[in-house]
Amino acid sequence: MFETLPAKQPDAILKLMMAFREDPRADKLDLGVGVYKDENGATPVMKAVKSAEGKLLQDQDTKAYVGPLGSPAFNQQMITTVLGADADTTRLRCAQVPGGSGALRVLTDLLVSARPAATIWLSDPTWPNHIPILTAGGAKLSSYPYFDASSGKVTVDAMLETLSKAAKGDIVLLHGCCHNPTGADLTHEQWTAVFDVMKSQGLMPFVDIAYQGFGDGLEQDAWAVRAMADALPEMVVAASCSKNFGLYRERVGAAIVLGRNAAEADRALANLSTIIRSNYSMPPDHGANVAERVLTDDALSADWRDELEAMRVRMQSLRAKFADALRKRTNSDRFDFIAGQKGMFSRLPLTPEQIESLRTENGVYIVGDGRINVAGLPNDSAELDQLAENIAAVL
Ligand SMILES: Cc1ncc(COP(=O)(O)O)c(C=O)c1O
């Protein structure tokens, strides 16, 4: 029977990862894969996570099911981490889910079940996996303009113009911070203009926040999602602990719902529970248990915040150095935008041929749309300069 299935290609990023692995060159450089890397090119287990895992091994006394919604304490901590200590918890509910991807999928199921005719609007461009995840949930998708590749800036007027024509009841997927793949975020003023259009059009936010702590800081990066909770009556949020806890393979995330009132929030959570039960039944425990231990222990939490902050500062300094090297090598300011962008990604204005040439000639692996992982940039100034020279040479 399997002969009836369509042939499938691995997705572009997985294909790039495989090609990188097979490349025998010692000086090859992976700017493709979306995981944080330290100055040695490693993705280590964070210290607070390691310590919480040690405690878990010692004192965990059961492997019984956690229930479809996961641990109440984890869920409460995630609401506080994302929406702040002052959030109106009477209208907020949370489910522990397998990663940001799991959150996106179960929340899509919830939204489609609540409002089957709604369109979900995605930024153009967006994280490529949004499209298959939301489509698998049965959502109707459309896109709003977001990014001008030549200036590296958000095309906010075009975004507002498109959203002002969306139908009442439509849903808008917004990257809470550190937009993937562009690194271009809205300013507070621009966010406020987006909220105004959404309010007047009756649109609902679906926030994806996968990089909290990677942009301007853990609290600062939550500004938009918190302001949205104040400005709009309802919202759903897909949060991931993959990046800011480095818990990628453990699959930890949170699906958060803000209802108009407590009764509607409860109804949404009960539906989410049913969706989860009929899908993977219960979330994995290990990673969420570790995140919960970190967030509920003052010393571990402080340690985690410090390490996360050091990762953020490292990426920001790499951005500044890379923009500087490119300014010198290209004799222009066309790459200056890299320094001011946020998070782990930026998108270089390169053609597919230039990207291909960097891979074949220099062993530099960049995703086909020009997205680079800033954390993968060389720490060594001579190597960074060489990369800038290679990029200047293909322009
Ligand atoms: C924008 C965005 N959302 C969600 C995710 C999902 O992350 P995970 O499912 O690994 O937690 C990612 C991962 O790369 C992402 O970049």
GROMACS .gro file of C-alpha atoms and ligand atoms in nm:
model
  411
    1MET     CA    1   0.000   0.000   0.000
    2PHE     CA    2   0.283   0.244   0.061
    3GLU     CA    3   0.339   0.279  -0.312
    4THR     CA    4   0.038   0.510  -0.311
    5LEU     CA    5   0.219   0.764  -0.096
    6PRO     CA    6   0.384   1.065  -0.259
    7ALA     CA    7   0.765   1.073  -0.266
    8LYS     CA    8   0.895   1.316   0.000
    9GLN     CA    9   1.208   1.529   0.010
   10PRO     CA   10   1.365   1.608   0.348
   11ASP     CA   11   1.304   1.976   0.435
   12ALA     CA   12   1.563   2.229   0.323
   13ILE     CA   13   1.726   2.275   0.664
   14LEU     CA   14   1.753   1.898   0.731
   15LYS     CA   15   1.904   1.854   0.383
   16LEU     CA   16   2.159   2.125   0.457
   17MET     CA   17   2.247   1.955   0.789
   18MET     CA   18   2.312   1.627   0.606
   19ALA     CA   19   2.528   1.795   0.341
   20PHE     CA   20   2.729   1.969   0.615
   21ARG     CA   21   2.788   1.640   0.797
   22GLU     CA   22   2.918   1.479   0.478
   23ASP     CA   23   3.149   1.770   0.387
   24PRO     CA   24   3.508   1.655   0.465
   25ARG     CA   25   3.657   2.009   0.482
   26ALA     CA   26   3.801   2.090   0.825
   27ASP     CA   27   3.727   2.462   0.796
   28LYS     CA   28   3.360   2.421   0.699
   29LEU     CA   29   3.114   2.652   0.878
   30ASP     CA   30   2.755   2.568   0.967
   31LEU     CA   31   2.535   2.878   0.978
   32GLY     CA   32   2.224   2.677   0.897
   33VAL     CA   33   2.095   2.474   1.187
   34GLY     CA   34   1.878   2.657   1.443
   35VAL     CA   35   2.043   2.567   1.773
   36TYR     CA   36   2.249   2.796   1.996
   37LYS     CA   37   2.623   2.736   1.979
   38ASP     CA   38   2.887   2.856   2.222
   39GLU     CA   39   3.233   2.989   2.133
   40ASN     CA   40   3.354   2.629   2.081
   41GLY     CA   41   3.072   2.550   1.841
   42ALA     CA   42   2.906   2.325   2.102
   43THR     CA   43   2.547   2.327   2.229
   44PRO     CA   44   2.611   2.237   2.594
   45VAL     CA   45   2.358   2.148   2.863
   46MET     CA   46   2.298   2.464   3.069
   47LYS     CA   47   2.440   2.447   3.422
   48ALA     CA   48   2.108   2.499   3.602
   49VAL     CA   49   1.951   2.230   3.382
   50LYS     CA   50   2.229   1.982   3.464
   51SER     CA   51   2.189   2.052   3.832
   52ALA     CA   52   1.808   2.014   3.821
   53GLU     CA   53   1.852   1.685   3.632
   54GLY     CA   54   2.078   1.559   3.911
   55LYS     CA   55   1.810   1.640   4.169
   56LEU     CA   56   1.542   1.480   3.955
   57LEU     CA   57   1.741   1.156   3.932
   58GLN     CA   58   1.778   1.151   4.310
   59ASP     CA   59   1.427   1.229   4.421
   60GLN     CA   60   1.187   1.130   4.146
   61ASP     CA   61   0.991   0.837   4.288
   62THR     CA   62   0.740   0.760   4.015
   63LYS     CA   63   0.707   0.744   3.639
   64ALA     CA   64   0.328   0.744   3.651
   65TYR     CA   65   0.144   0.950   3.389
   66VAL     CA   66   0.148   1.327   3.427
   67GLY     CA   67  -0.201   1.377   3.276
   68PRO     CA   68  -0.286   1.542   2.941
   69LEU     CA   69  -0.219   1.896   3.066
   70GLY     CA   70   0.109   1.811   3.240
   71SER     CA   71   0.232   1.957   3.567
   72PRO     CA   72   0.024   2.241   3.719
   73ALA     CA   73   0.338   2.392   3.874
   74PHE     CA   74   0.520   2.395   3.538
   75ASN     CA   75   0.215   2.553   3.375
   76GLN     CA   76   0.194   2.822   3.640
   77GLN     CA   77   0.565   2.900   3.604
   78MET     CA   78   0.532   2.929   3.228
   79ILE     CA   79   0.242   3.172   3.259
   80THR     CA   80   0.458   3.387   3.488
   81THR     CA   81   0.767   3.359   3.268
   82VAL     CA   82   0.585   3.454   2.948
   83LEU     CA   83   0.307   3.683   3.072
   84GLY     CA   84   0.469   3.825   3.382
   85ALA     CA   85   0.413   3.805   3.756
   86ASP     CA   86   0.125   4.058   3.734
   87ALA     CA   87  -0.069   3.874   3.463
   88ASP     CA   88  -0.444   3.830   3.507
   89THR     CA   89  -0.433   3.459   3.590
   90THR     CA   90  -0.810   3.437   3.629
   91ARG     CA   91  -0.831   3.434   3.246
   92LEU     CA   92  -0.508   3.247   3.167
   93ARG     CA   93  -0.470   2.870   3.130
   94CYS     CA   94  -0.171   2.663   3.025
   95ALA     CA   95  -0.093   2.311   2.905
   96GLN     CA   96   0.253   2.153   2.917
   97VAL     CA   97   0.321   2.032   2.562
   98PRO     CA   98   0.601   1.870   2.360
   99GLY     CA   99   0.794   2.180   2.247
  100GLY     CA  100   0.688   2.498   2.073
  101SER     CA  101   0.590   2.282   1.775
  102GLY     CA  102   0.354   2.078   1.992
  103ALA     CA  103   0.202   2.403   2.122
  104LEU     CA  104   0.155   2.535   1.769
  105ARG     CA  105  -0.017   2.215   1.662
  106VAL     CA  106  -0.260   2.170   1.953
  107LEU     CA  107  -0.345   2.542   1.955
  108THR     CA  108  -0.416   2.526   1.580
  109ASP     CA  109  -0.651   2.234   1.646
  110LEU     CA  110  -0.822   2.440   1.917
  111LEU     CA  111  -0.860   2.749   1.698
  112VAL     CA  112  -0.984   2.552   1.396
  113SER     CA  113  -1.234   2.372   1.616
  114ALA     CA  114  -1.356   2.703   1.767
  115ARG     CA  115  -1.366   2.898   1.444
  116PRO     CA  116  -1.340   2.671   1.136
  117ALA     CA  117  -1.397   2.951   0.883
  118ALA     CA  118  -1.118   3.176   1.014
  119THR     CA  119  -0.801   3.239   0.817
  120ILE     CA  120  -0.470   3.233   1.005
  121TRP     CA  121  -0.240   3.508   0.876
  122LEU     CA  122   0.134   3.435   0.875
  123SER     CA  123   0.421   3.679   0.822
  124ASP     CA  124   0.595   3.656   0.485
  125PRO     CA  125   0.852   3.516   0.545
  126THR     CA  126   0.799   3.301   0.852
  127TRP     CA  127   0.953   2.991   1.013
  128PRO     CA  128   0.898   2.743   0.727
  129ASN     CA  129   0.758   2.477   0.961
  130HIS     CA  130   0.463   2.701   1.054
  131ILE     CA  131   0.302   2.616   0.723
  132PRO     CA  132   0.296   2.233   0.751
  133ILE     CA  133   0.211   2.240   1.124
  134LEU     CA  134  -0.084   2.476   1.080
  135THR     CA  135  -0.197   2.304   0.760
  136ALA     CA  136  -0.191   1.966   0.938
  137GLY     CA  137  -0.425   2.122   1.195
  138GLY     CA  138  -0.667   2.204   0.915
  139ALA     CA  139  -0.611   2.581   0.918
  140LYS     CA  140  -0.675   2.804   0.620
  141LEU     CA  141  -0.363   3.015   0.574
  142SER     CA  142  -0.280   3.348   0.418
  143SER     CA  143   0.016   3.582   0.459
  144TYR     CA  144   0.089   3.945   0.542
  145PRO     CA  145   0.398   4.127   0.410
  146TYR     CA  146   0.663   4.160   0.680
  147PHE     CA  147   1.016   4.211   0.561
  148ASP     CA  148   1.217   4.419   0.316
  149ALA     CA  149   1.527   4.215   0.237
  150SER     CA  150   1.732   4.505   0.102
  151SER     CA  151   1.698   4.724   0.414
  152GLY     CA  152   1.661   4.437   0.664
  153LYS     CA  153   1.358   4.618   0.811
  154VAL     CA  154   0.995   4.528   0.884
  155THR     CA  155   0.753   4.659   0.619
  156VAL     CA  156   0.513   4.770   0.887
  157ASP     CA  157   0.290   4.988   0.667
  158ALA     CA  158   0.227   4.701   0.425
  159MET     CA  159   0.166   4.467   0.720
  160LEU     CA  160  -0.092   4.705   0.872
  161GLU     CA  161  -0.256   4.761   0.535
  162THR     CA  162  -0.304   4.385   0.482
  163LEU     CA  163  -0.427   4.323   0.836
  164SER     CA  164  -0.676   4.607   0.805
  165LYS     CA  165  -0.842   4.405   0.527
  166ALA     CA  166  -0.856   4.072   0.716
  167ALA     CA  167  -1.203   3.945   0.801
  168LYS     CA  168  -1.344   3.989   1.149
  169GLY     CA  169  -1.260   3.682   1.356
  170ASP     CA  170  -0.943   3.597   1.162
  171ILE     CA  171  -0.630   3.499   1.353
  172VAL     CA  172  -0.283   3.654   1.318
  173LEU     CA  173   0.027   3.453   1.395
  174LEU     CA  174   0.291   3.688   1.537
  175HIS     CA  175   0.647   3.609   1.644
  176GLY     CA  176   0.661   3.737   2.005
  177CYS     CA  177   1.029   3.833   1.966
  178CYS     CA  178   1.340   3.745   1.761
  179HIS     CA  179   1.155   3.689   1.433
  180ASN     CA  180   1.263   3.369   1.255
  181PRO     CA  181   1.404   3.382   0.987
  182THR     CA  182   1.467   3.758   0.961
  183GLY     CA  183   1.576   3.879   1.308
  184ALA     CA  184   1.367   4.192   1.236
  185ASP     CA  185   1.128   4.278   1.519
  186LEU     CA  186   0.861   4.547   1.547
  187THR     CA  187   0.935   4.847   1.770
  188HIS     CA  188   0.700   4.906   2.065
  189GLU     CA  189   0.532   5.183   1.866
  190GLN     CA  190   0.481   4.954   1.567
  191TRP     CA  191   0.344   4.678   1.789
  192THR     CA  192   0.093   4.925   1.932
  193ALA     CA  193  -0.021   5.013   1.579
  194VAL     CA  194  -0.066   4.639   1.509
  195PHE     CA  195  -0.275   4.598   1.827
  196ASP     CA  196  -0.495   4.893   1.719
  197VAL     CA  197  -0.566   4.737   1.379
  198MET     CA  198  -0.634   4.400   1.537
  199LYS     CA  199  -0.869   4.554   1.788
  200SER     CA  200  -1.063   4.750   1.529
  201GLN     CA  201  -1.079   4.451   1.291
  202GLY     CA  202  -1.170   4.197   1.561
  203LEU     CA  203  -0.857   3.984   1.494
  204MET     CA  204  -0.712   3.740   1.744
  205PRO     CA  205  -0.339   3.700   1.814
  206PHE     CA  206  -0.168   3.362   1.797
  207VAL     CA  207   0.176   3.437   1.940
  208ASP     CA  208   0.475   3.213   1.880
  209ILE     CA  209   0.749   3.288   2.132
  210ALA     CA  210   1.038   3.048   2.085
  211TYR     CA  211   1.336   3.274   2.166
  212GLN     CA  212   1.244   3.460   2.486
  213GLY     CA  213   1.571   3.583   2.637
  214PHE     CA  214   1.766   3.582   2.310
  215GLY     CA  215   1.677   3.938   2.199
  216ASP     CA  216   1.683   4.218   2.457
  217GLY     CA  217   1.647   4.007   2.773
  218LEU     CA  218   1.405   3.758   2.931
  219GLU     CA  219   1.158   4.022   3.056
  220GLN     CA  220   1.212   4.270   2.771
  221ASP     CA  221   1.142   4.004   2.505
  222ALA     CA  222   0.800   3.940   2.658
  223TRP     CA  223   0.695   4.305   2.621
  224ALA     CA  224   0.481   4.247   2.310
  225VAL     CA  225   0.302   3.936   2.434
  226ARG     CA  226   0.227   4.104   2.768
  227ALA     CA  227   0.109   4.425   2.600
  228MET     CA  228  -0.112   4.216   2.373
  229ALA     CA  229  -0.272   4.046   2.675
  230ASP     CA  230  -0.361   4.394   2.802
  231ALA     CA  231  -0.477   4.530   2.467
  232LEU     CA  232  -0.685   4.243   2.329
  233PRO     CA  233  -0.958   4.030   2.485
  234GLU     CA  234  -0.840   3.685   2.375
  235MET     CA  235  -0.511   3.530   2.270
  236VAL     CA  236  -0.323   3.202   2.240
  237VAL     CA  237   0.052   3.167   2.291
  238ALA     CA  238   0.288   2.888   2.184
  239ALA     CA  239   0.599   2.907   2.402
  240SER     CA  240   0.908   2.689   2.368
  241CYS     CA  241   1.174   2.595   2.624
  242SER     CA  242   1.394   2.444   2.352
  243LYS     CA  243   1.619   2.746   2.305
  244ASN     CA  244   1.619   2.941   2.630
  245PHE     CA  245   1.664   2.627   2.844
  246GLY     CA  246   1.862   2.442   2.575
  247LEU     CA  247   1.613   2.155   2.621
  248TYR     CA  248   1.569   2.094   2.247
  249ARG     CA  249   1.552   1.715   2.244
  250GLU     CA  250   1.346   1.687   2.563
  251ARG     CA  251   1.047   1.854   2.392
  252VAL     CA  252   0.921   2.113   2.635
  253GLY     CA  253   0.679   2.392   2.566
  254ALA     CA  254   0.360   2.558   2.681
  255ALA     CA  255   0.027   2.617   2.510
  256ILE     CA  256  -0.123   2.922   2.681
  257VAL     CA  257  -0.478   3.047   2.638
  258LEU     CA  258  -0.615   3.387   2.741
  259GLY     CA  259  -0.994   3.384   2.752
  260ARG     CA  260  -1.237   3.676   2.775
  261ASN     CA  261  -1.330   3.551   3.120
  262ALA     CA  262  -1.256   3.260   3.354
  263ALA     CA  263  -1.541   3.042   3.224
  264GLU     CA  264  -1.429   3.074   2.860
  265ALA     CA  265  -1.067   3.012   2.958
  266ASP     CA  266  -1.176   2.693   3.138
  267ARG     CA  267  -1.377   2.583   2.837
  268ALA     CA  268  -1.077   2.638   2.608
  269LEU     CA  269  -0.849   2.440   2.841
  270ALA     CA  270  -1.096   2.149   2.862
  271ASN     CA  271  -1.105   2.139   2.481
  272LEU     CA  272  -0.727   2.155   2.466
  273SER     CA  273  -0.712   1.861   2.703
  274THR     CA  274  -0.939   1.658   2.474
  275ILE     CA  275  -0.729   1.750   2.170
  276ILE     CA  276  -0.412   1.640   2.350
  277ARG     CA  277  -0.571   1.317   2.474
  278SER     CA  278  -0.668   1.216   2.120
  279ASN     CA  279  -0.326   1.307   1.984
  280TYR     CA  280  -0.027   1.205   2.201
  281SER     CA  281  -0.233   1.154   2.517
  282MET     CA  282   0.016   1.300   2.767
  283PRO     CA  283   0.327   1.517   2.732
  284PRO     CA  284   0.677   1.387   2.812
  285ASP     CA  285   0.781   1.472   3.168
  286HIS     CA  286   1.158   1.497   3.191
  287GLY     CA  287   1.229   1.838   3.033
  288ALA     CA  288   0.927   2.011   3.185
  289ASN     CA  289   1.013   1.869   3.527
  290VAL     CA  290   1.365   2.010   3.488
  291ALA     CA  291   1.238   2.353   3.373
  292GLU     CA  292   0.992   2.356   3.664
  293ARG     CA  293   1.273   2.278   3.910
  294VAL     CA  294   1.485   2.560   3.766
  295LEU     CA  295   1.201   2.812   3.773
  296THR     CA  296   1.088   2.726   4.127
  297ASP     CA  297   1.434   2.729   4.287
  298ASP     CA  298   1.574   3.079   4.346
  299ALA     CA  299   1.939   2.978   4.313
  300LEU     CA  300   1.887   2.766   4.001
  301SER     CA  301   1.666   3.030   3.848
  302ALA     CA  302   1.926   3.303   3.903
  303ASP     CA  303   2.194   3.078   3.756
  304TRP     CA  304   1.977   3.003   3.452
  305ARG     CA  305   1.900   3.370   3.392
  306ASP     CA  306   2.272   3.456   3.413
  307GLU     CA  307   2.370   3.186   3.164
  308LEU     CA  308   2.088   3.284   2.928
  309GLU     CA  309   2.196   3.647   2.952
  310ALA     CA  310   2.555   3.551   2.867
  311MET     CA  311   2.430   3.365   2.557
  312ARG     CA  312   2.229   3.670   2.452
  313VAL     CA  313   2.520   3.908   2.502
  314ARG     CA  314   2.749   3.676   2.304
  315MET     CA  315   2.509   3.676   2.008
  316GLN     CA  316   2.473   4.051   2.022
  317SER     CA  317   2.847   4.101   2.022
  318LEU     CA  318   2.885   3.860   1.728
  319ARG     CA  319   2.625   4.065   1.542
  320ALA     CA  320   2.819   4.386   1.597
  321LYS     CA  321   3.153   4.231   1.496
  322PHE     CA  322   3.008   4.065   1.186
  323ALA     CA  323   2.834   4.385   1.068
  324ASP     CA  324   3.162   4.569   1.122
  325ALA     CA  325   3.365   4.312   0.926
  326LEU     CA  326   3.113   4.323   0.641
  327ARG     CA  327   3.117   4.704   0.636
  328LYS     CA  328   3.494   4.698   0.595
  329ARG     CA  329   3.503   4.418   0.338
  330THR     CA  330   3.214   4.544   0.122
  331ASN     CA  331   3.294   4.910   0.171
  332SER     CA  332   2.927   4.975   0.230
  333ASP     CA  333   2.665   4.991   0.504
  334ARG     CA  334   2.434   4.740   0.335
  335PHE     CA  335   2.485   4.481   0.612
  336ASP     CA  336   2.465   4.724   0.904
  337PHE     CA  337   2.112   4.602   0.985
  338ILE     CA  338   2.262   4.279   1.126
  339ALA     CA  339   2.394   4.464   1.431
  340GLY     CA  340   2.050   4.597   1.531
  341GLN     CA  341   1.850   4.280   1.478
  342LYS     CA  342   1.741   4.040   1.750
  343GLY     CA  343   1.784   3.678   1.837
  344MET     CA  344   1.959   3.395   1.667
  345PHE     CA  345   1.883   3.471   1.302
  346SER     CA  346   1.937   3.728   1.032
  347ARG     CA  347   1.870   3.701   0.666
  348LEU     CA  348   2.150   3.801   0.430
  349PRO     CA  349   2.039   3.956   0.100
  350LEU     CA  350   2.213   3.689  -0.113
  351THR     CA  351   2.089   3.513  -0.427
  352PRO     CA  352   2.058   3.132  -0.436
  353GLU     CA  353   2.364   3.128  -0.666
  354GLN     CA  354   2.572   3.330  -0.416
  355ILE     CA  355   2.462   3.097  -0.132
  356GLU     CA  356   2.554   2.794  -0.343
  357SER     CA  357   2.891   2.944  -0.429
  358LEU     CA  358   2.970   3.008  -0.059
  359ARG     CA  359   2.892   2.642   0.013
  360THR     CA  360   3.090   2.488  -0.274
  361GLU     CA  361   3.386   2.730  -0.275
  362ASN     CA  362   3.420   2.812   0.096
  363GLY     CA  363   3.235   2.540   0.289
  364VAL     CA  364   2.996   2.803   0.433
  365TYR     CA  365   2.649   2.654   0.488
  366ILE     CA  366   2.363   2.905   0.476
  367VAL     CA  367   1.991   2.822   0.437
  368GLY     CA  368   1.864   2.884   0.080
  369ASP     CA  369   1.672   3.199   0.177
  370GLY     CA  370   1.990   3.360   0.318
  371ARG     CA  371   1.910   3.287   0.683
  372ILE     CA  372   2.216   3.263   0.906
  373ASN     CA  373   2.241   3.142   1.265
  374VAL     CA  374   2.432   3.424   1.434
  375ALA     CA  375   2.544   3.192   1.716
  376GLY     CA  376   2.729   2.984   1.453
  377LEU     CA  377   2.951   3.277   1.344
  378PRO     CA  378   3.321   3.225   1.419
  379ASN     CA  379   3.440   3.366   1.749
  380ASP     CA  380   3.787   3.423   1.613
  381SER     CA  381   3.819   3.769   1.448
  382ALA     CA  382   4.043   3.644   1.167
  383GLU     CA  383   3.792   3.372   1.079
  384LEU     CA  384   3.503   3.618   1.099
  385ASP     CA  385   3.692   3.853   0.871
  386GLN     CA  386   3.759   3.568   0.628
  387LEU     CA  387   3.386   3.493   0.620
  388ALA     CA  388   3.310   3.860   0.548
  389GLU     CA  389   3.569   3.851   0.269
  390ASN     CA  390   3.413   3.539   0.119
  391ILE     CA  391   3.069   3.701   0.128
  392ALA     CA  392   3.202   4.022  -0.029
  393ALA     CA  393   3.365   3.812  -0.304
  394VAL     CA  394   3.037   3.651  -0.413
  395LEU     CA  395   2.840   3.978  -0.421
  396LIG     C1  396   0.973   3.044   1.530
  396LIG     C2  397   0.976   2.910   1.591
  396LIG     N1  398   0.866   2.863   1.652
  396LIG     C3  399   0.863   2.742   1.709
  396LIG     C4  400   0.973   2.660   1.708
  396LIG     C5  401   0.957   2.526   1.772
  396LIG     O1  402   1.055   2.485   1.852
  396LIG     P1  403   1.047   2.347   1.933
  396LIG     O2  404   0.934   2.268   1.881
  396LIG     O3  405   1.177   2.282   1.910
  396LIG     O4  406   1.027   2.387   2.075
  396LIG     C6  407   1.090   2.704   1.646
  396LIG     C7  408   1.207   2.617   1.638
  396LIG     O5  409   1.300   2.635   1.567
  396LIG     C8  410   1.091   2.832   1.587
  396LIG     O6  411   1.199   2.880   1.527
   0.00000   0.00000   0.00000
